[in-house]
Short mmCIF file of C-alpha atoms in Angstrom, two decimals:
data_model
loop_
_atom_site.label_atom_id
_atom_site.label_comp_id
_atom_site.label_asym_id
_atom_site.label_seq_id
_atom_site.Cartn_x
_atom_site.Cartn_y
_atom_site.Cartn_z
CA MET B 1 -38.11 -8.91 0.89
CA ASP B 2 -35.86 -5.91 1.30
CA SER B 3 -33.38 -4.92 -1.34
CA LYS B 4 -29.93 -3.70 -0.28
CA LYS B 5 -31.29 -0.16 -0.31
CA GLY B 6 -34.21 -1.18 1.87
CA LEU B 7 -31.86 -2.91 4.28
CA ALA B 8 -29.58 0.14 4.47
CA LYS B 9 -32.61 2.26 5.33
CA LYS B 10 -33.67 -0.24 7.99
CA PHE B 11 -30.18 -0.28 9.46
CA SER B 12 -30.03 3.50 9.65
CA GLU B 13 -33.48 3.62 11.30
CA LYS B 14 -32.47 1.01 13.88
CA ILE B 15 -29.17 2.81 14.51
CA ASP B 16 -31.07 6.08 15.03
CA GLU B 17 -33.58 4.39 17.32
CA HIS B 18 -31.03 2.63 19.52
CA CYS B 19 -28.02 4.95 19.47
CA PRO B 20 -27.58 6.43 22.96
CA GLU B 21 -28.66 10.09 23.34
CA ASN B 22 -25.10 11.23 24.00
CA GLY B 23 -24.00 9.61 20.75
CA VAL B 24 -21.49 6.98 19.67
CA LYS B 25 -18.04 7.55 18.25
CA ALA B 26 -16.80 4.54 16.30
CA LEU B 27 -13.15 4.45 15.33
CA HIS B 28 -11.92 2.38 12.40
CA VAL B 29 -8.31 1.93 11.33
CA CYS B 30 -8.63 1.08 7.66
CA GLY B 31 -8.45 3.16 4.48
CA THR B 32 -10.75 0.73 2.70
CA HIS B 33 -13.41 1.27 5.36
CA GLU B 34 -13.11 5.05 4.95
CA GLN B 35 -13.46 4.73 1.16
CA SER B 36 -16.60 2.67 1.55
CA ILE B 37 -18.05 5.06 4.16
CA LEU B 38 -17.62 8.05 1.83
CA LYS B 39 -18.41 6.30 -1.44
CA HIS B 40 -21.77 5.14 -0.08
CA GLY B 41 -22.41 8.36 1.82
CA LEU B 42 -22.83 6.44 5.08
CA ARG B 43 -22.21 9.49 7.27
CA SER B 44 -25.14 11.25 5.62
CA ILE B 45 -27.60 8.40 6.22
CA LEU B 46 -26.59 8.08 9.87
CA PRO B 47 -27.84 10.40 12.62
CA ASN B 48 -25.42 13.19 13.56
CA ARG B 49 -24.78 11.65 16.93
CA VAL B 50 -23.11 8.64 15.28
CA ARG B 51 -19.56 9.70 14.47
CA LEU B 52 -17.30 7.57 12.31
CA LYS B 53 -13.65 8.39 12.80
CA MET B 54 -10.54 7.10 11.07
CA GLY B 55 -7.30 6.27 12.84
CA PRO B 56 -3.96 5.30 11.30
CA GLY B 57 -5.38 2.96 8.67
CA CYS B 58 -3.10 3.72 5.79
CA PRO B 59 0.33 2.09 5.81
CA VAL B 60 1.62 4.52 3.20
CA CYS B 61 0.65 7.52 5.35
CA VAL B 62 2.29 6.23 8.53
CA THR B 63 5.60 5.33 6.88
CA PRO B 64 8.03 7.86 8.36
CA SER B 65 10.18 10.11 6.20
CA LYS B 66 13.30 8.33 7.39
CA GLU B 67 12.26 5.12 5.64
CA ILE B 68 11.38 6.98 2.42
CA ASP B 69 14.81 8.64 2.71
CA GLU B 70 16.42 5.19 3.03
CA ALA B 71 14.75 4.01 -0.18
CA ILE B 72 15.85 7.20 -1.95
CA TRP B 73 19.43 6.72 -0.66
CA LEU B 74 19.46 3.20 -2.12
CA ALA B 75 18.15 4.43 -5.47
CA GLU B 76 20.73 7.23 -5.53
CA ASN B 77 23.42 4.63 -4.88
CA GLY B 78 22.59 2.57 -7.94
CA VAL B 79 20.06 0.07 -6.61
CA THR B 80 16.74 -0.47 -8.41
CA ILE B 81 13.82 0.16 -6.07
CA ALA B 82 10.49 -1.58 -6.62
CA THR B 83 7.44 -0.59 -4.61
CA PHE B 84 3.68 -0.04 -4.70
CA GLY B 85 2.54 2.99 -6.68
CA ASP B 86 1.17 4.83 -3.65
CA MET B 87 4.64 5.06 -2.15
CA LEU B 88 6.08 7.16 -4.98
CA ARG B 89 4.58 10.49 -3.97
CA VAL B 90 4.89 10.25 -0.20
CA PRO B 91 7.06 13.11 0.95
CA GLY B 92 10.41 12.15 2.44
CA THR B 93 12.45 14.80 4.25
CA GLU B 94 13.58 16.61 1.11
CA LYS B 95 11.86 14.76 -1.72
CA SER B 96 9.71 11.80 -2.69
CA LEU B 97 10.63 8.64 -4.59
CA PHE B 98 8.85 10.21 -7.55
CA ASP B 99 11.22 13.20 -7.39
CA ALA B 100 14.16 10.81 -7.13
CA ARG B 101 12.88 8.95 -10.18
CA SER B 102 12.59 12.13 -12.21
CA GLU B 103 16.25 12.80 -11.32
CA GLY B 104 17.10 9.62 -13.25
CA ASN B 105 17.18 6.98 -10.51
CA ASP B 106 15.71 3.56 -11.20
CA ILE B 107 12.45 3.35 -9.26
CA LYS B 108 9.77 0.97 -10.47
CA MET B 109 6.12 0.63 -9.55
CA VAL B 110 4.86 -2.94 -9.01
CA TYR B 111 1.54 -4.49 -8.00
CA SER B 112 3.01 -7.40 -6.06
CA ILE B 113 6.29 -8.72 -4.72
CA GLU B 114 6.13 -11.38 -7.46
CA GLU B 115 6.51 -8.62 -10.04
CA ALA B 116 9.48 -7.26 -8.12
CA LEU B 117 11.06 -10.74 -8.17
CA ASP B 118 10.57 -10.93 -11.95
CA LEU B 119 12.16 -7.51 -12.32
CA SER B 120 15.19 -8.58 -10.33
CA LYS B 121 16.16 -10.88 -13.22
CA LYS B 122 16.66 -7.82 -15.42
CA VAL B 123 18.68 -5.54 -13.14
CA ASP B 124 21.90 -5.73 -11.11
CA GLU B 125 20.54 -5.12 -7.61
CA LEU B 126 16.90 -4.81 -6.62
CA VAL B 127 15.34 -3.78 -3.33
CA PHE B 128 11.61 -4.22 -2.75
CA PHE B 129 10.39 -1.44 -0.45
CA GLY B 130 7.93 -3.59 1.49
CA ILE B 131 5.21 -1.66 3.28
CA GLY B 132 1.84 -2.70 4.58
CA PHE B 133 0.05 -4.13 7.58
CA GLU B 134 -0.45 -7.79 8.50
CA THR B 135 -2.39 -8.35 5.27
CA THR B 136 0.71 -7.63 3.19
CA ALA B 137 3.61 -8.80 5.35
CA PRO B 138 2.97 -12.55 4.89
CA SER B 139 3.42 -12.26 1.09
CA ASN B 140 6.87 -10.84 1.68
CA ALA B 141 7.67 -13.57 4.19
CA ALA B 142 6.59 -16.17 1.62
CA ALA B 143 8.82 -14.57 -1.02
CA ILE B 144 11.85 -14.77 1.28
CA LEU B 145 11.09 -18.41 2.14
CA ASN B 146 10.92 -19.24 -1.58
CA ASN B 147 14.67 -18.59 -2.03
CA PRO B 148 14.71 -15.38 -4.01
CA PRO B 149 17.73 -14.51 -6.17
CA GLU B 150 20.89 -13.15 -4.53
CA ASN B 151 20.48 -9.66 -5.96
CA PHE B 152 17.06 -9.28 -4.31
CA SER B 153 16.39 -7.88 -0.85
CA ILE B 154 13.60 -6.16 1.09
CA LEU B 155 13.55 -2.81 2.85
CA SER B 156 11.04 -3.88 5.49
CA SER B 157 8.71 -1.10 6.52
CA HIS B 158 5.78 -3.11 7.81
CA ARG B 159 3.52 -1.99 10.63
CA LEU B 160 1.20 -3.96 12.88
CA ILE B 161 -2.35 -2.87 13.65
CA PRO B 162 -3.03 -4.04 17.23
CA PRO B 163 -0.10 -2.03 18.68
CA ALA B 164 -1.49 1.06 16.92
CA MET B 165 -4.91 0.38 18.45
CA ASP B 166 -3.16 0.14 21.84
CA ALA B 167 -1.44 3.46 21.17
CA LEU B 168 -4.75 5.16 20.30
CA LEU B 169 -6.18 4.06 23.65
CA ASN B 170 -3.28 5.78 25.37
CA ILE B 171 -2.99 9.06 23.45
CA ASP B 172 -4.61 12.06 25.17
CA GLY B 173 -7.41 13.61 23.18
CA VAL B 174 -8.28 10.55 21.10
CA ASP B 175 -11.95 10.20 21.91
CA PHE B 176 -14.02 7.17 20.86
CA ASP B 177 -16.40 4.54 22.23
CA GLY B 178 -15.56 1.45 20.21
CA PHE B 179 -13.37 -0.05 17.50
CA ILE B 180 -14.48 -1.14 14.06
CA ALA B 181 -11.63 -3.59 13.40
CA PRO B 182 -10.21 -4.04 9.90
CA GLY B 183 -11.59 -7.04 8.02
CA HIS B 184 -8.62 -8.04 5.91
CA VAL B 185 -5.98 -7.59 8.59
CA SER B 186 -8.22 -9.78 10.75
CA THR B 187 -8.36 -12.40 7.97
CA ILE B 188 -4.68 -12.95 8.71
CA ILE B 189 -4.36 -12.28 12.45
CA GLY B 190 -7.76 -13.57 13.58
CA THR B 191 -9.61 -12.02 16.50
CA ASP B 192 -7.61 -13.15 19.57
CA ASP B 193 -5.48 -10.00 19.77
CA TYR B 194 -8.57 -7.84 20.12
CA HIS B 195 -9.77 -9.30 23.42
CA ALA B 196 -7.47 -6.99 25.37
CA TYR B 197 -9.65 -3.99 24.41
CA PRO B 198 -12.91 -5.13 26.02
CA ASN B 199 -11.07 -6.88 28.86
CA GLN B 200 -8.64 -4.12 29.83
CA TYR B 201 -10.27 -0.95 28.51
CA ASP B 202 -14.01 -1.83 28.37
CA MET B 203 -13.74 -0.97 24.70
CA PRO B 204 -16.10 -2.86 22.35
CA VAL B 205 -14.69 -4.28 19.12
CA VAL B 206 -16.59 -5.30 15.99
CA VAL B 207 -14.68 -6.77 13.03
CA SER B 208 -16.27 -5.45 9.85
CA GLY B 209 -16.36 -6.25 6.15
CA PHE B 210 -16.26 -3.57 3.48
CA GLU B 211 -19.63 -3.26 1.81
CA ALA B 212 -22.01 -0.52 2.94
CA LEU B 213 -24.29 -3.04 4.63
CA ASP B 214 -21.32 -4.73 6.35
CA ILE B 215 -20.33 -1.42 7.93
CA LEU B 216 -23.89 -0.51 8.98
CA TYR B 217 -24.23 -4.01 10.47
CA ALA B 218 -20.99 -3.47 12.42
CA ILE B 219 -22.16 -0.07 13.72
CA LEU B 220 -25.45 -1.51 14.96
CA LYS B 221 -23.58 -4.37 16.63
CA LEU B 222 -21.30 -1.82 18.31
CA ILE B 223 -24.35 0.11 19.57
CA GLU B 224 -25.81 -3.16 20.83
CA GLN B 225 -22.66 -3.84 22.87
CA ILE B 226 -22.66 -0.29 24.26
CA ASN B 227 -26.34 -0.43 25.23
CA GLN B 228 -25.95 -3.77 26.95
CA ASN B 229 -22.78 -2.52 28.60
CA GLN B 230 -21.07 -5.75 27.65
CA PRO B 231 -17.97 -4.92 25.67
CA SER B 232 -16.69 -7.91 23.71
CA VAL B 233 -15.13 -8.88 20.39
CA ASP B 234 -17.80 -9.43 17.77
CA ASN B 235 -16.92 -10.83 14.36
CA ALA B 236 -19.29 -9.32 11.81
CA TYR B 237 -17.19 -10.48 8.83
CA GLU B 238 -17.48 -14.23 9.46
CA ARG B 239 -17.25 -15.15 5.80
CA ALA B 240 -13.57 -14.15 5.64
CA VAL B 241 -12.39 -13.92 9.25
CA LYS B 242 -11.83 -16.94 11.44
CA GLU B 243 -11.01 -16.68 15.12
CA GLU B 244 -7.54 -18.15 14.52
CA GLY B 245 -6.92 -16.07 11.40
CA ASN B 246 -4.74 -17.71 8.77
CA PRO B 247 -2.29 -19.92 10.70
CA LYS B 248 -0.07 -20.64 7.71
CA ALA B 249 0.38 -16.95 6.91
CA LEU B 250 1.05 -16.18 10.58
CA GLU B 251 3.62 -18.96 10.78
CA MET B 252 5.51 -17.67 7.73
CA MET B 253 5.46 -14.14 9.15
CA GLU B 254 6.79 -15.42 12.47
CA THR B 255 9.52 -17.44 10.72
CA VAL B 256 10.87 -14.51 8.72
CA PHE B 257 10.10 -11.45 10.82
CA LYS B 258 10.71 -10.39 14.39
CA LYS B 259 8.60 -7.71 16.06
CA THR B 260 10.46 -4.48 16.72
CA ASP B 261 9.70 -0.97 17.96
CA ALA B 262 8.79 1.24 15.01
CA ASP B 263 8.11 4.90 14.26
CA TRP B 264 4.75 5.90 12.83
CA ARG B 265 4.48 9.20 11.04
CA GLY B 266 2.31 11.51 13.11
CA ILE B 267 2.30 9.23 16.14
CA GLY B 268 5.89 8.52 17.16
CA THR B 269 7.45 5.27 18.31
CA ILE B 270 5.07 2.41 19.10
CA PRO B 271 6.58 -0.60 20.89
CA ASN B 272 6.61 -3.89 18.94
CA SER B 273 4.64 -2.40 16.08
CA GLY B 274 7.06 -3.08 13.23
CA LEU B 275 8.69 -6.11 11.65
CA ARG B 276 12.40 -6.60 11.07
CA ILE B 277 13.80 -9.44 9.03
CA ARG B 278 15.35 -12.07 11.33
CA ASP B 279 19.12 -12.58 11.30
CA GLU B 280 18.76 -16.00 9.62
CA TYR B 281 17.53 -14.15 6.53
CA SER B 282 19.79 -11.10 6.76
CA GLU B 283 21.05 -11.66 3.20
CA TYR B 284 17.57 -10.50 2.12
CA ASN B 285 17.50 -7.56 4.53
CA ALA B 286 18.39 -4.39 2.63
CA ARG B 287 19.38 -2.66 5.88
CA GLU B 288 21.99 -5.36 6.53
CA LYS B 289 23.11 -5.68 2.94
CA TYR B 290 23.73 -1.98 2.29
CA HIS B 291 25.11 0.57 4.71
CA ILE B 292 22.36 3.10 4.30
CA GLU B 293 23.19 6.56 5.56
CA VAL B 294 20.39 9.02 6.06
CA GLU B 295 20.56 12.34 7.85
CA ASN B 296 18.00 13.71 10.29
CA SER B 297 14.55 13.33 8.85
CA ARG B 298 11.42 15.43 9.15
CA ASP B 299 7.97 13.87 9.12
CA ILE B 300 5.41 16.65 9.29
CA HIS B 301 5.84 19.73 7.14
CA PRO B 302 4.76 23.20 8.34
CA GLY B 303 0.99 23.73 8.40
CA CYS B 304 0.24 20.06 7.80
CA MET B 305 -2.19 18.45 10.25
CA CYS B 306 -1.59 14.84 9.28
CA HIS B 307 -0.35 13.96 12.77
CA LEU B 308 -3.79 14.91 14.19
CA ILE B 309 -5.68 13.30 11.32
CA LEU B 310 -3.76 10.02 11.63
CA THR B 311 -4.71 9.80 15.30
CA ALA B 312 -8.42 10.64 14.84
CA ARG B 313 -7.93 13.97 16.68
CA GLY B 314 -8.80 16.01 13.61
CA LYS B 315 -10.46 15.59 10.26
CA PRO B 316 -9.18 16.70 6.86
CA THR B 317 -11.46 19.76 6.69
CA ASP B 318 -9.89 21.06 9.94
CA CYS B 319 -6.58 21.55 8.11
CA GLY B 320 -5.84 24.92 6.50
CA LEU B 321 -3.93 23.29 3.64
CA PHE B 322 -6.66 20.78 2.74
CA SER B 323 -7.88 21.04 -0.87
CA THR B 324 -6.25 24.43 -1.41
CA GLN B 325 -2.49 24.08 -0.99
CA CYS B 326 -2.61 20.31 -0.48
CA THR B 327 -4.24 18.24 -3.21
CA PRO B 328 -3.66 14.74 -4.63
CA GLN B 329 -1.75 16.32 -7.53
CA ASN B 330 0.40 18.33 -5.14
CA PRO B 331 0.32 16.57 -1.78
CA ARG B 332 1.93 18.37 1.16
CA GLY B 333 1.23 15.66 3.71
CA PRO B 334 1.13 11.86 3.67
CA CYS B 335 -2.66 11.61 4.17
CA MET B 336 -3.21 13.29 0.80
CA VAL B 337 -0.84 10.99 -1.07
CA SER B 338 -2.24 7.53 -0.87
CA ARG B 339 -5.62 6.41 -2.17
CA GLU B 340 -6.09 5.14 1.35
CA GLY B 341 -5.17 8.36 3.10
CA GLU B 342 -8.05 10.13 4.80
CA CYS B 343 -7.42 13.51 3.11
CA ASN B 344 -7.13 11.90 -0.32
CA ILE B 345 -10.42 10.01 0.17
CA TRP B 346 -12.19 13.14 1.46
CA TYR B 347 -10.86 15.18 -1.47
CA LYS B 348 -12.13 12.60 -3.93
CA TYR B 349 -15.57 12.09 -2.41
CA GLY B 350 -16.09 15.53 -0.92
CA GLY B 351 -16.25 14.50 2.73
CA LYS B 352 -17.54 17.26 5.00
CA LYS B 353 -18.82 15.90 8.29
CA MET G 1 -3.23 -1.47 0.80
CA CYS G 2 -5.47 -3.93 2.54
CA ILE G 3 -7.87 -4.20 -0.35
CA ALA G 4 -8.63 -7.81 -1.16
CA VAL G 5 -10.70 -8.99 -4.09
CA PRO G 6 -12.63 -12.26 -4.36
CA GLY G 7 -12.07 -14.46 -7.41
CA LYS G 8 -12.71 -18.02 -8.59
CA VAL G 9 -9.88 -20.55 -8.88
CA VAL G 10 -9.78 -22.04 -12.39
CA GLU G 11 -6.34 -23.76 -12.42
CA ILE G 12 -3.86 -24.86 -9.75
CA ASP G 13 -0.16 -25.43 -10.29
CA GLY G 14 1.78 -26.07 -7.07
CA ASN G 15 1.74 -22.85 -5.05
CA GLU G 16 0.23 -20.84 -7.88
CA ALA G 17 -3.32 -20.60 -9.11
CA MET G 18 -5.04 -18.99 -12.06
CA VAL G 19 -7.93 -17.01 -10.63
CA GLU G 20 -10.77 -15.33 -12.48
CA PHE G 21 -11.89 -11.91 -11.27
CA GLU G 22 -15.05 -10.83 -13.04
CA GLY G 23 -13.82 -12.20 -16.33
CA VAL G 24 -10.14 -11.21 -15.93
CA LYS G 25 -7.71 -14.05 -15.23
CA ARG G 26 -4.63 -13.51 -13.10
CA LYS G 27 -2.00 -15.81 -11.71
CA ILE G 28 -1.71 -15.49 -7.94
CA ARG G 29 0.11 -17.40 -5.21
CA ILE G 30 -1.64 -19.72 -2.77
CA ASP G 31 1.14 -20.24 -0.18
CA PHE G 32 -1.20 -19.66 2.75
CA LEU G 33 -4.04 -21.94 1.77
CA ASP G 34 -4.31 -25.65 2.39
CA ASP G 35 -6.78 -27.72 0.40
CA VAL G 36 -7.72 -25.07 -2.10
CA GLU G 37 -9.58 -26.63 -5.01
CA ILE G 38 -10.61 -25.62 -8.50
CA GLY G 39 -13.95 -23.82 -8.25
CA ASP G 40 -13.19 -22.34 -4.82
CA TYR G 41 -13.55 -18.63 -4.24
CA VAL G 42 -10.46 -16.99 -2.72
CA LEU G 43 -9.68 -13.52 -1.43
CA ASN G 44 -6.67 -12.04 -3.28
CA HIS G 45 -4.42 -9.37 -1.78
CA VAL G 46 -1.37 -8.11 -3.72
CA GLY G 47 -1.00 -11.38 -5.61
CA GLN G 48 -1.52 -13.73 -2.64
CA ALA G 49 -4.71 -15.57 -1.76
CA ILE G 50 -5.26 -14.86 1.94
CA GLN G 51 -8.41 -16.92 2.55
CA VAL G 52 -10.86 -19.32 0.93
CA LEU G 53 -14.34 -17.82 0.97
CA PRO G 54 -17.41 -19.92 1.59
CA GLU G 55 -19.58 -20.08 -1.49
CA GLU G 56 -22.09 -17.84 0.14
CA GLU G 57 -24.80 -16.47 -2.02
CA ALA G 58 -25.27 -12.73 -1.73
CA GLU G 59 -28.88 -13.51 -0.92
CA GLU G 60 -27.75 -15.59 2.05
CA ARG G 61 -25.91 -12.59 3.54
CA LEU G 62 -28.89 -10.32 3.09
CA LYS G 63 -30.89 -12.95 4.95
CA ILE G 64 -28.44 -12.75 7.88
CA PHE G 65 -28.87 -8.96 7.92
CA ARG G 66 -32.67 -9.25 7.79
CA GLU G 67 -32.75 -11.75 10.60
CA TYR G 68 -30.46 -9.60 12.70
CA LEU G 69 -32.60 -6.53 12.16
CA ASP G 70 -35.79 -8.46 12.92
CA SER G 71 -34.37 -10.02 16.08
CA TYR G 72 -32.91 -6.71 17.28
CA GLU G 73 -36.17 -5.61 18.85
CA GLU G 74 -36.31 -8.77 20.93
CA LYS G 75 -32.78 -8.22 22.18
CA ALA G 76 -33.28 -4.51 22.72
CA LYS G 77 -36.11 -5.26 25.15
CA GLN G 78 -33.60 -6.99 27.39
CA GLU G 79 -31.37 -3.90 27.53
#
């Protein structure tokens, strides 16, 4: 009976044995996958011709400056802002929320929207800066459907994963042979949306969990699809992901939010990739409630390569600022800010390959 | 952001549940789950349970991996 270690060794041997000579480039779009890959040293136990690449899998990193600037504008105009900790240090055009907080504005870090709702009882006006992919958006939909207090609203900055996967397939220079799809996003959205990739692009998809063995299992399944030349959608995280996803969460999301074109830092505008709060709930839409005025914004600062890193066209060690001028303590670009940003993860775990 | 942690439901009160994560209890919401019962394992993401997990023993999963690895040779022959 093999232990986990024994199984990992077996997986890496099988992957080496069956990986095509010209190699396989697997692209994932999830910060938690990247953390697991580096934490367990998966790149080092895989043959060099298996390349694991990361796309835009960090909602904090892809939030454009303009939306950070909007949150800062609100704070500077007397509104309390509540958001996840990772958002505080993301550079806006001129400053971050953290800078705005040190200038005396009321910006609070919360772990959930529930905490933000509790906070709203203690302040005049509160805006929850709601970021995240499909995993996070339903919680915010549920909060709005639960009749929050009048002084509470949401600055919706959600992004959707399948449109980003579409975009990656259509950006020149993004080179990969198959998708490792994100397990927890898939828990909500299910696997239906992924069928377009094998059907229209001959691109295999394997939905993966987050443990080392889950990821190795997904890579071998991807290689299997490539060798058999039968691209399909394979669910390798069956214990959490159902084909239909979570219908109740999807229904709440659909009730509260409408898909809209949205800007992604480093990528540009992606059609129908964001969520705006529907007119029926505009009293909880911070953009309707307040007349936010922000000037021209700037997403990528000189020398920063985040736009290439976010689109899997470069890796952190390709960037001249990485680990010298750009560190988690002093981040110059969004990928270094969040614990889910590729540069931040590589800095922490010493990624090289 | 998309990190989700499994925990065991120990109390249910309407749309809220007390869930135990490796000894730590936290109150989370269960808006998206029908028929969740005390003793179920749920996946928690930013204070919301996003899915009930089957009570799958870790050993059971390793068995799936073993079987897949063992059957791979058979399948590979058909390539």
